[in-house]
């Protein structure tokens, strides 16, 4: 997993090394910098929130449909999957292998959204096996992010796995 809070050349080198080792990359394109064709492989994943998707595509991303269209546009950069998080609207994933997946958000009363995106991506990366459909892992990640925003702070707002499981089973 890489993100853009490190130098761009470091991101590029990390992608190169990962591909040489045949590792899948999850690239959180935040803060936003222009993406380049050829940096990503077909097993890689790009993750953006709605404002980042808007900046990268030049189109307003304000709902599930505009997120789906933005994800499809970002697929042109070569990844196998694009994740667009939409806060209270949930998330949209577009995948070459599994098609489009829309994951609705869990209803909560938000307190602080500081670590929501990092929680979502960390839980998704830890939960998905990379072989079966990513949809169940996206649901787990969505639940974890929902729990996260009900608390103040960053690291201390990230829920434990058992909390997420309990939340998933109690809010169905």
C-alpha positions as YAML, in Angstrom:
chain: A
units: angstrom
residues:
- id: 1
  name: UNK
  ca: [0.00, 0.00, 0.00]
- id: 2
  name: UNK
  ca: [1.35, 3.40, -0.96]
- id: 3
  name: UNK
  ca: [0.06, 6.95, -0.77]
- id: 4
  name: UNK
  ca: [1.24, 10.34, -1.93]
- id: 5
  name: UNK
  ca: [2.49, 11.77, 1.36]
- id: 6
  name: UNK
  ca: [5.90, 10.48, 0.35]
- id: 7
  name: UNK
  ca: [7.96, 11.80, -2.58]
- id: 8
  name: UNK
  ca: [6.55, 10.96, -6.02]
- id: 9
  name: UNK
  ca: [9.76, 9.18, -7.08]
- id: 10
  name: UNK
  ca: [9.49, 6.99, -3.97]
- id: 11
  name: UNK
  ca: [5.94, 6.05, -4.98]
- id: 12
  name: UNK
  ca: [7.16, 5.23, -8.48]
- id: 13
  name: UNK
  ca: [10.04, 3.12, -7.13]
- id: 14
  name: UNK
  ca: [7.72, 1.29, -4.71]
- id: 15
  name: UNK
  ca: [5.39, 0.45, -7.60]
- id: 16
  name: UNK
  ca: [8.31, -0.77, -9.70]
- id: 17
  name: UNK
  ca: [9.69, -3.01, -6.94]
- id: 18
  name: UNK
  ca: [6.23, -4.39, -6.12]
- id: 19
  name: UNK
  ca: [5.62, -5.26, -9.75]
- id: 20
  name: UNK
  ca: [9.04, -6.91, -10.08]
- id: 21
  name: UNK
  ca: [8.06, -9.13, -7.15]
- id: 22
  name: UNK
  ca: [4.56, -9.68, -8.56]
- id: 23
  name: UNK
  ca: [2.90, -8.00, -5.58]
- id: 24
  name: UNK
  ca: [-0.47, -6.29, -5.88]
- id: 25
  name: UNK
  ca: [-0.36, -2.57, -5.06]
- id: 26
  name: UNK
  ca: [-3.10, -0.55, -3.40]
- id: 27
  name: UNK
  ca: [-2.37, 3.10, -4.21]
- id: 28
  name: UNK
  ca: [-4.21, 5.69, -2.16]
- id: 29
  name: UNK
  ca: [-3.85, 8.66, -4.51]
- id: 30
  name: UNK
  ca: [-3.90, 11.23, -1.71]
- id: 31
  name: UNK
  ca: [-2.92, 13.94, -1.66]
- id: 32
  name: UNK
  ca: [-3.88, 14.10, -5.32]
- id: 33
  name: UNK
  ca: [-1.20, 14.27, -7.95]
- id: 34
  name: UNK
  ca: [-1.76, 13.46, -11.62]
- id: 35
  name: UNK
  ca: [-1.61, 9.74, -12.39]
- id: 36
  name: UNK
  ca: [0.39, 8.38, -15.30]
- id: 37
  name: UNK
  ca: [-0.47, 5.54, -17.64]
- id: 38
  name: UNK
  ca: [1.93, 2.64, -17.22]
- id: 39
  name: UNK
  ca: [2.55, 3.02, -13.50]
- id: 40
  name: UNK
  ca: [-0.10, 0.47, -12.54]
- id: 41
  name: UNK
  ca: [-0.61, -3.20, -13.33]
- id: 42
  name: UNK
  ca: [-3.85, -5.09, -13.91]
- id: 43
  name: UNK
  ca: [-3.77, -6.52, -10.37]
- id: 44
  name: UNK
  ca: [-3.36, -3.11, -8.75]
- id: 45
  name: UNK
  ca: [-5.97, -1.03, -6.99]
- id: 46
  name: UNK
  ca: [-6.41, 2.74, -6.99]
- id: 47
  name: UNK
  ca: [-8.27, 4.32, -4.08]
- id: 48
  name: UNK
  ca: [-9.65, 7.86, -4.00]
- id: 49
  name: UNK
  ca: [-12.35, 9.78, -2.20]
- id: 50
  name: UNK
  ca: [-14.94, 11.83, -4.04]
- id: 51
  name: UNK
  ca: [-12.95, 15.07, -4.11]
- id: 52
  name: UNK
  ca: [-9.80, 13.27, -5.29]
- id: 53
  name: UNK
  ca: [-11.79, 11.48, -8.00]
- id: 54
  name: UNK
  ca: [-13.20, 14.84, -9.09]
- id: 55
  name: UNK
  ca: [-9.74, 16.40, -9.34]
- id: 56
  name: UNK
  ca: [-8.27, 13.44, -11.23]
- id: 57
  name: UNK
  ca: [-11.10, 13.19, -13.75]
- id: 58
  name: UNK
  ca: [-12.19, 16.82, -14.05]
- id: 59
  name: UNK
  ca: [-15.80, 15.78, -13.36]
- id: 60
  name: UNK
  ca: [-17.81, 16.43, -10.19]
- id: 61
  name: UNK
  ca: [-18.20, 13.26, -8.12]
- id: 62
  name: UNK
  ca: [-21.24, 13.80, -5.94]
- id: 63
  name: UNK
  ca: [-23.15, 10.51, -5.94]
- id: 64
  name: UNK
  ca: [-22.90, 6.81, -6.72]
- id: 65
  name: UNK
  ca: [-23.37, 7.23, -10.47]
- id: 66
  name: UNK
  ca: [-20.76, 9.97, -10.85]
- id: 67
  name: UNK
  ca: [-18.39, 7.87, -8.70]
- id: 68
  name: UNK
  ca: [-18.94, 4.88, -10.99]
- id: 69
  name: UNK
  ca: [-18.17, 7.00, -14.05]
- id: 70
  name: UNK
  ca: [-15.06, 8.45, -12.39]
- id: 71
  name: UNK
  ca: [-13.86, 4.96, -11.44]
- id: 72
  name: UNK
  ca: [-14.33, 3.80, -15.01]
- id: 73
  name: UNK
  ca: [-12.29, 6.78, -16.23]
- id: 74
  name: UNK
  ca: [-9.52, 6.01, -13.72]
- id: 75
  name: UNK
  ca: [-9.43, 2.40, -14.95]
- id: 76
  name: UNK
  ca: [-7.84, 3.83, -18.11]
- id: 77
  name: UNK
  ca: [-4.63, 4.29, -16.09]
- id: 78
  name: UNK
  ca: [-4.27, 0.52, -15.93]
- id: 79
  name: UNK
  ca: [-5.36, -0.77, -12.53]
- id: 80
  name: UNK
  ca: [-7.57, -3.81, -12.12]
- id: 81
  name: UNK
  ca: [-9.82, -2.04, -9.63]
- id: 82
  name: UNK
  ca: [-10.70, 1.50, -8.58]
- id: 83
  name: UNK
  ca: [-12.28, 2.27, -5.21]
- id: 84
  name: UNK
  ca: [-14.11, 5.57, -4.71]
- id: 85
  name: UNK
  ca: [-15.18, 6.36, -1.16]
- id: 86
  name: UNK
  ca: [-18.19, 8.62, -0.75]
- id: 87
  name: UNK
  ca: [-18.48, 9.19, 2.99]
- id: 88
  name: UNK
  ca: [-22.11, 8.91, 4.06]
- id: 89
  name: UNK
  ca: [-23.03, 7.49, 0.64]
- id: 90
  name: UNK
  ca: [-20.70, 4.49, 1.01]
- id: 91
  name: UNK
  ca: [-18.34, 3.46, -1.74]
- id: 92
  name: UNK
  ca: [-18.16, 2.30, -5.32]
- id: 93
  name: UNK
  ca: [-15.68, -0.21, -6.69]
- id: 94
  name: UNK
  ca: [-15.18, -0.87, -10.37]
- id: 95
  name: UNK
  ca: [-13.19, -4.00, -11.18]
- id: 96
  name: UNK
  ca: [-12.13, -5.63, -14.42]
- id: 97
  name: UNK
  ca: [-12.88, -9.03, -12.88]
- id: 98
  name: UNK
  ca: [-15.93, -8.41, -10.66]
- id: 99
  name: UNK
  ca: [-17.66, -5.49, -12.35]
- id: 100
  name: UNK
  ca: [-19.22, -2.65, -10.38]
- id: 101
  name: UNK
  ca: [-19.93, -2.99, -6.67]
- id: 102
  name: UNK
  ca: [-21.89, -0.39, -4.73]
- id: 103
  name: UNK
  ca: [-21.48, -0.61, -0.97]
- id: 104
  name: UNK
  ca: [-23.97, 1.52, 0.96]
- id: 105
  name: UNK
  ca: [-22.75, 3.28, 4.07]
- id: 106
  name: UNK
  ca: [-23.87, 2.23, 7.52]
- id: 107
  name: UNK
  ca: [-25.93, 4.92, 9.23]
- id: 108
  name: UNK
  ca: [-24.12, 6.50, 12.15]
- id: 109
  name: UNK
  ca: [-23.86, 9.89, 13.77]
- id: 110
  name: UNK
  ca: [-20.44, 11.21, 12.74]
- id: 111
  name: UNK
  ca: [-18.19, 12.92, 15.26]
- id: 112
  name: UNK
  ca: [-14.85, 13.13, 13.43]
- id: 113
  name: UNK
  ca: [-13.96, 11.86, 9.95]
- id: 114
  name: UNK
  ca: [-10.19, 12.24, 10.37]
- id: 115
  name: UNK
  ca: [-9.17, 8.57, 10.02]
- id: 116
  name: UNK
  ca: [-12.13, 7.22, 8.04]
- id: 117
  name: UNK
  ca: [-10.33, 6.80, 4.72]
- id: 118
  name: UNK
  ca: [-7.24, 5.23, 6.26]
- id: 119
  name: UNK
  ca: [-9.42, 2.89, 8.30]
- id: 120
  name: UNK
  ca: [-11.42, 1.88, 5.23]
- id: 121
  name: UNK
  ca: [-8.31, 1.13, 3.17]
- id: 122
  name: UNK
  ca: [-6.38, -0.57, 5.97]
- id: 123
  name: UNK
  ca: [-9.27, -2.87, 6.82]
- id: 124
  name: UNK
  ca: [-9.94, -3.62, 3.16]
- id: 125
  name: UNK
  ca: [-6.27, -4.45, 2.51]
- id: 126
  name: UNK
  ca: [-6.09, -6.66, 5.60]
- id: 127
  name: UNK
  ca: [-9.38, -8.45, 4.94]
- id: 128
  name: UNK
  ca: [-9.39, -9.15, 1.19]
- id: 129
  name: UNK
  ca: [-7.65, -12.33, 0.06]
- id: 130
  name: UNK
  ca: [-7.11, -10.99, -3.47]
- id: 131
  name: UNK
  ca: [-8.73, -14.03, -5.04]
- id: 132
  name: UNK
  ca: [-12.43, -14.08, -4.23]
- id: 133
  name: UNK
  ca: [-14.84, -11.20, -4.78]
- id: 134
  name: UNK
  ca: [-13.76, -8.10, -2.85]
- id: 135
  name: UNK
  ca: [-17.36, -7.19, -2.02]
- id: 136
  name: UNK
  ca: [-17.47, -8.81, 1.47]
- id: 137
  name: UNK
  ca: [-14.20, -7.09, 2.39]
- id: 138
  name: UNK
  ca: [-15.55, -3.77, 1.12]
- id: 139
  name: UNK
  ca: [-18.55, -4.26, 3.42]
- id: 140
  name: UNK
  ca: [-16.25, -4.94, 6.39]
- id: 141
  name: UNK
  ca: [-14.15, -1.88, 5.50]
- id: 142
  name: UNK
  ca: [-17.28, 0.26, 5.22]
- id: 143
  name: UNK
  ca: [-18.46, -0.87, 8.64]
- id: 144
  name: UNK
  ca: [-15.04, -0.15, 10.16]
- id: 145
  name: UNK
  ca: [-15.00, 3.35, 8.65]
- id: 146
  name: UNK
  ca: [-18.52, 3.97, 9.95]
- id: 147
  name: UNK
  ca: [-17.45, 3.03, 13.47]
- id: 148
  name: UNK
  ca: [-14.33, 5.15, 13.12]
- id: 149
  name: UNK
  ca: [-16.26, 8.36, 12.41]
- id: 150
  name: UNK
  ca: [-18.30, 7.95, 15.61]
- id: 151
  name: UNK
  ca: [-15.15, 8.73, 17.64]
- id: 152
  name: UNK
  ca: [-12.78, 11.67, 17.93]
- id: 153
  name: UNK
  ca: [-9.17, 11.48, 16.88]
- id: 154
  name: UNK
  ca: [-7.18, 9.41, 14.46]
- id: 155
  name: UNK
  ca: [-5.45, 6.26, 15.71]
- id: 156
  name: UNK
  ca: [-7.67, 5.92, 18.77]
- id: 157
  name: UNK
  ca: [-10.80, 6.06, 16.59]
- id: 158
  name: UNK
  ca: [-9.91, 2.95, 14.59]
- id: 159
  name: UNK
  ca: [-12.08, 0.06, 15.79]
- id: 160
  name: UNK
  ca: [-10.86, -3.39, 16.76]
- id: 161
  name: UNK
  ca: [-11.84, -6.29, 14.49]
- id: 162
  name: UNK
  ca: [-14.31, -7.76, 17.00]
- id: 163
  name: UNK
  ca: [-16.09, -4.39, 17.24]
- id: 164
  name: UNK
  ca: [-16.51, -4.34, 13.47]
- id: 165
  name: UNK
  ca: [-17.84, -7.90, 13.41]
- id: 166
  name: UNK
  ca: [-20.32, -7.11, 16.18]
- id: 167
  name: UNK
  ca: [-21.39, -3.93, 14.35]
- id: 168
  name: UNK
  ca: [-21.87, -5.85, 11.10]
- id: 169
  name: UNK
  ca: [-24.03, -8.51, 12.70]
- id: 170
  name: UNK
  ca: [-26.05, -6.13, 14.85]
- id: 171
  name: UNK
  ca: [-26.89, -3.63, 12.11]
- id: 172
  name: UNK
  ca: [-28.11, -6.02, 9.44]
...
